[in-house]
PDB file of N, CA and C in Angstrom:
ATOM      1  N   VAL A   1    -146.456  -3.226  86.433  1.00 50.00           N
ATOM      2  CA  VAL A   1    -147.161  -2.034  85.680  1.00 50.00           C
ATOM      3  C   VAL A   1    -147.429  -1.135  86.683  1.00 50.00           C
ATOM      4  N   THR A   2    -147.805  -1.424  87.984  1.00 60.00           N
ATOM      5  CA  THR A   2    -148.249  -0.448  88.871  1.00 60.00           C
ATOM      6  C   THR A   2    -147.035   0.480  89.262  1.00 60.00           C
ATOM      7  N   SER A   3    -145.903  -0.101  89.368  1.00 66.00           N
ATOM      8  CA  SER A   3    -144.753   0.609  89.789  1.00 66.00           C
ATOM      9  C   SER A   3    -144.284   1.613  88.552  1.00 66.00           C
ATOM     10  N   LEU A   4    -144.505   1.212  87.322  1.00 67.00           N
ATOM     11  CA  LEU A   4    -144.148   2.012  86.228  1.00 67.00           C
ATOM     12  C   LEU A   4    -145.132   3.276  86.194  1.00 67.00           C
ATOM     13  N   PHE A   5    -146.461   2.901  86.508  1.00 67.00           N
ATOM     14  CA  PHE A   5    -147.515   4.034  86.419  1.00 67.00           C
ATOM     15  C   PHE A   5    -147.150   4.973  87.637  1.00 67.00           C
ATOM     16  N   TYR A   6    -146.719   4.483  88.769  1.00 67.00           N
ATOM     17  CA  TYR A   6    -146.497   5.168  89.912  1.00 67.00           C
ATOM     18  C   TYR A   6    -145.232   6.202  89.601  1.00 67.00           C
ATOM     19  N   LEU A   7    -144.183   5.548  88.910  1.00 65.00           N
ATOM     20  CA  LEU A   7    -143.141   6.512  88.623  1.00 65.00           C
ATOM     21  C   LEU A   7    -143.442   7.562  87.620  1.00 65.00           C
ATOM     22  N   ILE A   8    -144.291   7.269  86.623  1.00 64.00           N
ATOM     23  CA  ILE A   8    -144.650   8.244  85.678  1.00 64.00           C
ATOM     24  C   ILE A   8    -145.432   9.328  86.314  1.00 64.00           C
ATOM     25  N   PHE A   9    -146.282   8.951  87.196  1.00 66.00           N
ATOM     26  CA  PHE A   9    -147.198   9.808  87.911  1.00 66.00           C
ATOM     27  C   PHE A   9    -146.342  10.675  88.789  1.00 66.00           C
ATOM     28  N   ILE A  10    -145.463  10.176  89.534  1.00 63.00           N
ATOM     29  CA  ILE A  10    -144.405  10.929  90.312  1.00 63.00           C
ATOM     30  C   ILE A  10    -143.850  11.988  89.520  1.00 63.00           C
ATOM     31  N   GLN A  11    -143.246  11.586  88.377  1.00 61.00           N
ATOM     32  CA  GLN A  11    -142.423  12.520  87.490  1.00 61.00           C
ATOM     33  C   GLN A  11    -143.463  13.616  86.931  1.00 61.00           C
ATOM     34  N   LEU A  12    -144.625  13.306  86.559  1.00 60.00           N
ATOM     35  CA  LEU A  12    -145.547  14.253  86.069  1.00 60.00           C
ATOM     36  C   LEU A  12    -145.891  15.310  87.186  1.00 60.00           C
ATOM     37  N   TYR A  13    -146.177  14.691  88.438  1.00 60.00           N
ATOM     38  CA  TYR A  13    -146.482  15.468  89.605  1.00 60.00           C
ATOM     39  C   TYR A  13    -145.403  16.449  89.934  1.00 60.00           C
ATOM     40  N   SER A  14    -144.280  15.874  89.941  1.00 57.00           N
ATOM     41  CA  SER A  14    -143.072  16.660  90.402  1.00 57.00           C
ATOM     42  C   SER A  14    -142.826  17.873  89.371  1.00 57.00           C
ATOM     43  N   THR A  15    -142.988  17.578  88.031  1.00 53.00           N
ATOM     44  CA  THR A  15    -142.936  18.620  87.035  1.00 53.00           C
ATOM     45  C   THR A  15    -143.946  19.637  87.172  1.00 53.00           C
ATOM     46  N   LEU A  16    -145.195  19.336  87.262  1.00 52.00           N
ATOM     47  CA  LEU A  16    -146.260  20.270  87.287  1.00 52.00           C
ATOM     48  C   LEU A  16    -146.489  20.946  88.581  1.00 52.00           C
ATOM     49  N   TYR A  17    -146.392  20.251  89.644  1.00 52.00           N
ATOM     50  CA  TYR A  17    -146.750  20.854  90.936  1.00 52.00           C
ATOM     51  C   TYR A  17    -145.554  21.605  91.571  1.00 52.00           C
ATOM     52  N   LEU A  18    -144.502  20.859  91.747  1.00 47.00           N
ATOM     53  CA  LEU A  18    -143.322  21.456  92.469  1.00 47.00           C
ATOM     54  C   LEU A  18    -142.726  22.591  91.769  1.00 47.00           C
ATOM     55  N   THR A  19    -142.738  22.575  90.550  1.00 44.00           N
ATOM     56  CA  THR A  19    -142.081  23.770  89.805  1.00 44.00           C
ATOM     57  C   THR A  19    -142.920  25.109  89.928  1.00 44.00           C
ATOM     58  N   HIS A  20    -144.209  24.898  90.145  1.00 44.00           N
ATOM     59  CA  HIS A  20    -145.033  26.082  90.269  1.00 44.00           C
ATOM     60  C   HIS A  20    -145.426  26.473  91.555  1.00 44.00           C
ATOM     61  N   TYR A  21    -145.312  25.625  92.638  1.00 43.00           N
ATOM     62  CA  TYR A  21    -145.653  25.851  94.050  1.00 43.00           C
ATOM     63  C   TYR A  21    -144.599  25.489  94.891  1.00 43.00           C
ATOM     64  N   ASN A  22    -144.447  26.264  96.012  1.00 46.00           N
ATOM     65  CA  ASN A  22    -143.548  26.037  97.068  1.00 46.00           C
ATOM     66  C   ASN A  22    -144.149  25.183  98.137  1.00 46.00           C
ATOM     67  N   ILE A  23    -143.871  23.855  98.248  1.00 47.00           N
ATOM     68  CA  ILE A  23    -144.603  23.122  99.202  1.00 47.00           C
ATOM     69  C   ILE A  23    -143.961  23.179 100.642  1.00 47.00           C
ATOM     70  N   GLY A  24    -142.937  23.878 100.766  1.00 49.00           N
ATOM     71  CA  GLY A  24    -142.304  23.995 102.224  1.00 49.00           C
ATOM     72  C   GLY A  24    -140.878  23.595 102.081  1.00 49.00           C
ATOM     73  N   GLU A  25    -140.198  23.935 103.233  1.00 47.00           N
ATOM     74  CA  GLU A  25    -138.735  23.523 103.322  1.00 47.00           C
ATOM     75  C   GLU A  25    -138.619  22.111 103.496  1.00 47.00           C
ATOM     76  N   ASN A  26    -137.586  21.487 103.049  1.00 48.00           N
ATOM     77  CA  ASN A  26    -137.242  20.094 103.052  1.00 48.00           C
ATOM     78  C   ASN A  26    -137.210  19.612 104.572  1.00 48.00           C
ATOM     79  N   MET A  27    -136.635  20.437 105.500  1.00 49.00           N
ATOM     80  CA  MET A  27    -136.492  20.070 106.768  1.00 49.00           C
ATOM     81  C   MET A  27    -137.895  19.851 107.383  1.00 49.00           C
ATOM     82  N   GLU A  28    -138.870  20.727 107.024  1.00 78.00           N
ATOM     83  CA  GLU A  28    -140.184  20.489 107.600  1.00 78.00           C
ATOM     84  C   GLU A  28    -140.797  19.247 107.061  1.00 78.00           C
ATOM     85  N   MET A  29    -140.447  18.734 105.892  1.00 82.00           N
ATOM     86  CA  MET A  29    -140.991  17.343 105.460  1.00 82.00           C
ATOM     87  C   MET A  29    -140.333  16.219 106.234  1.00 82.00           C
ATOM     88  N   LYS A  30    -138.966  16.404 106.559  1.00 85.00           N
ATOM     89  CA  LYS A  30    -138.382  15.339 107.394  1.00 85.00           C
ATOM     90  C   LYS A  30    -138.922  15.313 108.627  1.00 85.00           C
ATOM     91  N   GLN A  31    -139.211  16.359 109.331  1.00 84.00           N
ATOM     92  CA  GLN A  31    -139.919  16.527 110.693  1.00 84.00           C
ATOM     93  C   GLN A  31    -141.331  15.861 110.610  1.00 84.00           C
ATOM     94  N   LEU A  32    -142.017  16.217 109.553  1.00 83.00           N
ATOM     95  CA  LEU A  32    -143.300  15.651 109.376  1.00 83.00           C
ATOM     96  C   LEU A  32    -143.231  14.115 109.194  1.00 83.00           C
ATOM     97  N   CYS A  33    -142.331  13.608 108.485  1.00 89.00           N
ATOM     98  CA  CYS A  33    -142.131  12.277 108.308  1.00 89.00           C
ATOM     99  C   CYS A  33    -141.930  11.597 109.608  1.00 89.00           C
ATOM    100  N   LYS A  34    -141.010  12.240 110.513  1.00 87.00           N
ATOM    101  CA  LYS A  34    -140.831  11.600 111.749  1.00 87.00           C
ATOM    102  C   LYS A  34    -142.083  11.670 112.753  1.00 87.00           C
ATOM    103  N   GLU A  35    -142.788  12.780 112.796  1.00 85.00           N
ATOM    104  CA  GLU A  35    -143.997  12.973 113.499  1.00 85.00           C
ATOM    105  C   GLU A  35    -145.060  12.070 113.176  1.00 85.00           C
ATOM    106  N   LEU A  36    -145.343  11.959 111.777  1.00 86.00           N
ATOM    107  CA  LEU A  36    -146.448  11.196 111.314  1.00 86.00           C
ATOM    108  C   LEU A  36    -145.994   9.629 111.154  1.00 86.00           C
ATOM    109  N   GLN A  37    -144.766   9.341 111.453  1.00 91.00           N
ATOM    110  CA  GLN A  37    -144.332   7.940 111.224  1.00 91.00           C
ATOM    111  C   GLN A  37    -144.463   7.403 109.785  1.00 91.00           C
ATOM    112  N   VAL A  38    -144.042   8.288 108.855  1.00 93.00           N
ATOM    113  CA  VAL A  38    -143.940   7.888 107.432  1.00 93.00           C
ATOM    114  C   VAL A  38    -142.697   7.133 107.312  1.00 93.00           C
ATOM    115  N   LYS A  39    -142.826   5.984 106.871  1.00 94.00           N
ATOM    116  CA  LYS A  39    -141.665   5.152 106.527  1.00 94.00           C
ATOM    117  C   LYS A  39    -140.970   5.537 105.156  1.00 94.00           C
ATOM    118  N   LEU A  40    -139.674   5.747 105.324  1.00 96.00           N
ATOM    119  CA  LEU A  40    -138.961   6.319 104.133  1.00 96.00           C
ATOM    120  C   LEU A  40    -138.360   5.046 103.295  1.00 96.00           C
ATOM    121  N   GLN A  41    -138.117   3.959 104.042  1.00 97.00           N
ATOM    122  CA  GLN A  41    -137.512   2.776 103.280  1.00 97.00           C
ATOM    123  C   GLN A  41    -138.378   2.399 102.154  1.00 97.00           C
ATOM    124  N   PRO A  42    -139.745   2.149 102.224  1.00 96.00           N
ATOM    125  CA  PRO A  42    -140.544   1.667 101.142  1.00 96.00           C
ATOM    126  C   PRO A  42    -140.477   2.674 100.079  1.00 96.00           C
ATOM    127  N   ILE A  43    -140.441   4.068 100.249  1.00 96.00           N
ATOM    128  CA  ILE A  43    -140.213   4.998  99.200  1.00 96.00           C
ATOM    129  C   ILE A  43    -139.013   4.802  98.502  1.00 96.00           C
ATOM    130  N   ALA A  44    -137.965   4.712  99.202  1.00 96.00           N
ATOM    131  CA  ALA A  44    -136.608   4.549  98.619  1.00 96.00           C
ATOM    132  C   ALA A  44    -136.609   3.194  97.737  1.00 96.00           C
ATOM    133  N   ASP A  45    -137.132   2.166  98.227  1.00 96.00           N
ATOM    134  CA  ASP A  45    -137.158   0.880  97.491  1.00 96.00           C
ATOM    135  C   ASP A  45    -138.057   1.062  96.255  1.00 96.00           C
ATOM    136  N   GLU A  46    -139.122   1.608  96.303  1.00 95.00           N
ATOM    137  CA  GLU A  46    -140.088   1.847  95.262  1.00 95.00           C
ATOM    138  C   GLU A  46    -139.438   2.683  94.115  1.00 95.00           C
ATOM    139  N   LEU A  47    -138.687   3.644  94.494  1.00 95.00           N
ATOM    140  CA  LEU A  47    -138.086   4.556  93.554  1.00 95.00           C
ATOM    141  C   LEU A  47    -136.824   4.179  93.109  1.00 95.00           C
ATOM    142  N   GLY A  48    -136.190   3.201  93.818  1.00 96.00           N
ATOM    143  CA  GLY A  48    -134.801   2.791  93.356  1.00 96.00           C
ATOM    144  C   GLY A  48    -133.654   3.616  93.875  1.00 96.00           C
ATOM    145  N   TYR A  49    -133.930   4.234  95.013  1.00 97.00           N
ATOM    146  CA  TYR A  49    -132.796   5.006  95.513  1.00 97.00           C
ATOM    147  C   TYR A  49    -132.477   4.430  96.896  1.00 97.00           C
ATOM    148  N   SER A  50    -131.294   4.764  97.485  1.00 97.00           N
ATOM    149  CA  SER A  50    -131.037   4.174  98.806  1.00 97.00           C
ATOM    150  C   SER A  50    -131.631   5.122  99.849  1.00 97.00           C
ATOM    151  N   LEU A  51    -131.922   4.580 101.065  1.00 96.00           N
ATOM    152  CA  LEU A  51    -132.387   5.322 102.167  1.00 96.00           C
ATOM    153  C   LEU A  51    -131.517   6.548 102.543  1.00 96.00           C
ATOM    154  N   PRO A  52    -130.150   6.434 102.636  1.00 96.00           N
ATOM    155  CA  PRO A  52    -129.379   7.574 102.887  1.00 96.00           C
ATOM    156  C   PRO A  52    -129.469   8.731 101.902  1.00 96.00           C
ATOM    157  N   TYR A  53    -129.696   8.347 100.544  1.00 97.00           N
ATOM    158  CA  TYR A  53    -129.813   9.418  99.585  1.00 97.00           C
ATOM    159  C   TYR A  53    -131.199  10.069  99.769  1.00 97.00           C
ATOM    160  N   VAL A  54    -132.348   9.386 100.105  1.00 96.00           N
ATOM    161  CA  VAL A  54    -133.530   9.990 100.333  1.00 96.00           C
ATOM    162  C   VAL A  54    -133.549  10.857 101.582  1.00 96.00           C
ATOM    163  N   THR A  55    -132.817  10.461 102.595  1.00 93.00           N
ATOM    164  CA  THR A  55    -132.626  11.328 103.708  1.00 93.00           C
ATOM    165  C   THR A  55    -131.871  12.538 103.458  1.00 93.00           C
ATOM    166  N   MET A  56    -130.845  12.423 102.518  1.00 93.00           N
ATOM    167  CA  MET A  56    -130.099  13.668 102.207  1.00 93.00           C
ATOM    168  C   MET A  56    -130.944  14.629 101.493  1.00 93.00           C
ATOM    169  N   VAL A  57    -131.887  14.108 100.608  1.00 93.00           N
ATOM    170  CA  VAL A  57    -132.702  14.981  99.811  1.00 93.00           C
ATOM    171  C   VAL A  57    -133.659  15.729 100.831  1.00 93.00           C
ATOM    172  N   LEU A  58    -134.182  14.978 101.797  1.00 91.00           N
ATOM    173  CA  LEU A  58    -135.050  15.698 102.742  1.00 91.00           C
ATOM    174  C   LEU A  58    -134.418  16.587 103.648  1.00 91.00           C
ATOM    175  N   LYS A  59    -133.078  16.365 103.889  1.00 87.00           N
ATOM    176  CA  LYS A  59    -132.337  17.310 104.685  1.00 87.00           C
ATOM    177  C   LYS A  59    -131.913  18.570 103.881  1.00 87.00           C
ATOM    178  N   GLY A  60    -132.099  18.557 102.649  1.00 86.00           N
ATOM    179  CA  GLY A  60    -131.704  19.517 101.704  1.00 86.00           C
ATOM    180  C   GLY A  60    -130.256  19.552 101.241  1.00 86.00           C
ATOM    181  N   LYS A  61    -129.614  18.412 101.347  1.00 90.00           N
ATOM    182  CA  LYS A  61    -128.247  18.325 101.020  1.00 90.00           C
ATOM    183  C   LYS A  61    -128.188  17.860  99.575  1.00 90.00           C
ATOM    184  N   ARG A  62    -129.161  17.323  99.029  1.00 92.00           N
ATOM    185  CA  ARG A  62    -129.297  16.900  97.682  1.00 92.00           C
ATOM    186  C   ARG A  62    -130.712  17.351  97.097  1.00 92.00           C
ATOM    187  N   SER A  63    -130.835  17.382  95.706  1.00 92.00           N
ATOM    188  CA  SER A  63    -132.149  17.921  95.257  1.00 92.00           C
ATOM    189  C   SER A  63    -132.714  16.747  94.239  1.00 92.00           C
ATOM    190  N   ASN A  64    -133.837  16.413  94.499  1.00 93.00           N
ATOM    191  CA  ASN A  64    -134.522  15.388  93.686  1.00 93.00           C
ATOM    192  C   ASN A  64    -136.034  15.753  93.769  1.00 93.00           C
ATOM    193  N   ASN A  65    -136.574  16.181  92.789  1.00 92.00           N
ATOM    194  CA  ASN A  65    -138.105  16.531  92.804  1.00 92.00           C
ATOM    195  C   ASN A  65    -138.901  15.132  92.910  1.00 92.00           C
ATOM    196  N   ILE A  66    -138.440  14.068  92.219  1.00 93.00           N
ATOM    197  CA  ILE A  66    -139.146  12.796  92.261  1.00 93.00           C
ATOM    198  C   ILE A  66    -139.347  12.351  93.713  1.00 93.00           C
ATOM    199  N   ILE A  67    -138.192  12.321  94.504  1.00 94.00           N
ATOM    200  CA  ILE A  67    -138.155  11.919  95.797  1.00 94.00           C
ATOM    201  C   ILE A  67    -139.087  12.801  96.725  1.00 94.00           C
ATOM    202  N   THR A  68    -138.919  14.134  96.540  1.00 92.00           N
ATOM    203  CA  THR A  68    -139.546  15.117  97.243  1.00 92.00           C
ATOM    204  C   THR A  68    -141.222  14.976  96.990  1.00 92.00           C
ATOM    205  N   SER A  69    -141.543  14.839  95.820  1.00 92.00           N
ATOM    206  CA  SER A  69    -143.009  14.599  95.580  1.00 92.00           C
ATOM    207  C   SER A  69    -143.508  13.306  96.101  1.00 92.00           C
ATOM    208  N   ALA A  70    -142.831  12.192  96.022  1.00 94.00           N
ATOM    209  CA  ALA A  70    -143.213  10.939  96.561  1.00 94.00           C
ATOM    210  C   ALA A  70    -143.364  11.022  98.019  1.00 94.00           C
ATOM    211  N   VAL A  71    -142.486  11.658  98.701  1.00 94.00           N
ATOM    212  CA  VAL A  71    -142.544  11.841 100.162  1.00 94.00           C
ATOM    213  C   VAL A  71    -143.768  12.766 100.558  1.00 94.00           C
ATOM    214  N   TYR A  72    -143.967  13.725  99.749  1.00 90.00           N
ATOM    215  CA  TYR A  72    -145.113  14.715 100.061  1.00 90.00           C
ATOM    216  C   TYR A  72    -146.421  13.811  99.841  1.00 90.00           C
ATOM    217  N   LEU A  73    -146.474  13.018  98.840  1.00 92.00           N
ATOM    218  CA  LEU A  73    -147.771  12.140  98.637  1.00 92.00           C
ATOM    219  C   LEU A  73    -147.760  11.096  99.784  1.00 92.00           C
ATOM    220  N   ALA A  74    -146.726  10.683 100.283  1.00 93.00           N
ATOM    221  CA  ALA A  74    -146.794   9.677 101.382  1.00 93.00           C
ATOM    222  C   ALA A  74    -147.359  10.381 102.689  1.00 93.00           C
ATOM    223  N   ILE A  75    -146.818  11.572 102.875  1.00 89.00           N
ATOM    224  CA  ILE A  75    -147.258  12.450 103.975  1.00 89.00           C
ATOM    225  C   ILE A  75    -148.773  12.613 103.889  1.00 89.00           C
ATOM    226  N   GLU A  76    -149.187  13.090 102.784  1.00 88.00           N
ATOM    227  CA  GLU A  76    -150.725  13.364 102.452  1.00 88.00           C
ATOM    228  C   GLU A  76    -151.472  12.048 102.827  1.00 88.00           C
ATOM    229  N   GLU A  77    -151.020  10.959 102.263  1.00 90.00           N
ATOM    230  CA  GLU A  77    -151.695   9.674 102.417  1.00 90.00           C
ATOM    231  C   GLU A  77    -151.701   9.208 104.021  1.00 90.00           C
ATOM    232  N   ARG A  78    -150.716   9.562 104.688  1.00 89.00           N
ATOM    233  CA  ARG A  78    -150.689   9.266 106.144  1.00 89.00           C
ATOM    234  C   ARG A  78    -151.633  10.118 106.811  1.00 89.00           C
ATOM    235  N   LYS A  79    -151.745  11.335 106.462  1.00 86.00           N
ATOM    236  CA  LYS A  79    -152.766  12.201 107.109  1.00 86.00           C
ATOM    237  C   LYS A  79    -154.151  11.823 106.790  1.00 86.00           C
ATOM    238  N   LYS A  80    -154.408  11.246 105.585  1.00 88.00           N
ATOM    239  CA  LYS A  80    -155.780  10.629 105.436  1.00 88.00           C
ATOM    240  C   LYS A  80    -156.078   9.541 106.351  1.00 88.00           C
ATOM    241  N   GLU A  81    -155.020   8.639 106.536  1.00 88.00           N
ATOM    242  CA  GLU A  81    -155.184   7.461 107.408  1.00 88.00           C
ATOM    243  C   GLU A  81    -155.527   7.942 108.828  1.00 88.00           C
ATOM    244  N   LEU A  82    -154.738   8.978 109.258  1.00 86.00           N
ATOM    245  CA  LEU A  82    -154.887   9.459 110.588  1.00 86.00           C
ATOM    246  C   LEU A  82    -156.326  10.072 110.899  1.00 86.00           C
ATOM    247  N   ARG A  83    -156.705  10.784 109.748  1.00 86.00           N
ATOM    248  CA  ARG A  83    -158.043  11.367 109.982  1.00 86.00           C
ATOM    249  C   ARG A  83    -159.040  10.290 110.066  1.00 86.00           C
ATOM    250  N   LYS A  84    -159.022   9.259 109.320  1.00 86.00           N
ATOM    251  CA  LYS A  84    -160.021   8.189 109.391  1.00 86.00           C
ATOM    252  C   LYS A  84    -160.113   7.622 110.772  1.00 86.00           C
ATOM    253  N   ILE A  85    -158.859   7.381 111.392  1.00 83.00           N
ATOM    254  CA  ILE A  85    -158.624   6.844 112.620  1.00 83.00           C
ATOM    255  C   ILE A  85    -159.420   7.742 113.756  1.00 83.00           C
ATOM    256  N   VAL A  86    -159.163   8.918 113.604  1.00 81.00           N
ATOM    257  CA  VAL A  86    -159.677   9.993 114.527  1.00 81.00           C
ATOM    258  C   VAL A  86    -161.136  10.075 114.335  1.00 81.00           C
ATOM    259  N   ASN A  87    -161.770  10.044 113.153  1.00 83.00           N
ATOM    260  CA  ASN A  87    -163.056  10.310 112.999  1.00 83.00           C
ATOM    261  C   ASN A  87    -163.979   8.972 113.262  1.00 83.00           C
ATOM    262  N   ASN A  88    -163.342   7.848 113.449  1.00 74.00           N
ATOM    263  CA  ASN A  88    -164.049   6.667 113.729  1.00 74.00           C
ATOM    264  C   ASN A  88    -164.169   6.513 115.210  1.00 74.00           C
TER     265      ASN A  88
END
């Protein structure tokens, strides 16, 4: 049930947010993932895509709003985790 809710949320988020706002270049997201140590394999597994396909989306070779928004949410979640570590 949680996975289904997550997928519905991602689809809604990608439709409402990404179509109206430019969140940045895909290469920037790939670099952020590397610098913030965001793991892409769990995102790929959760969404049912292969890791190479997720990487191609982040490099701009493919387009998939669901993957882009899921990675964006993972980046934001990682930023929150790091802020908690720094503030404690």
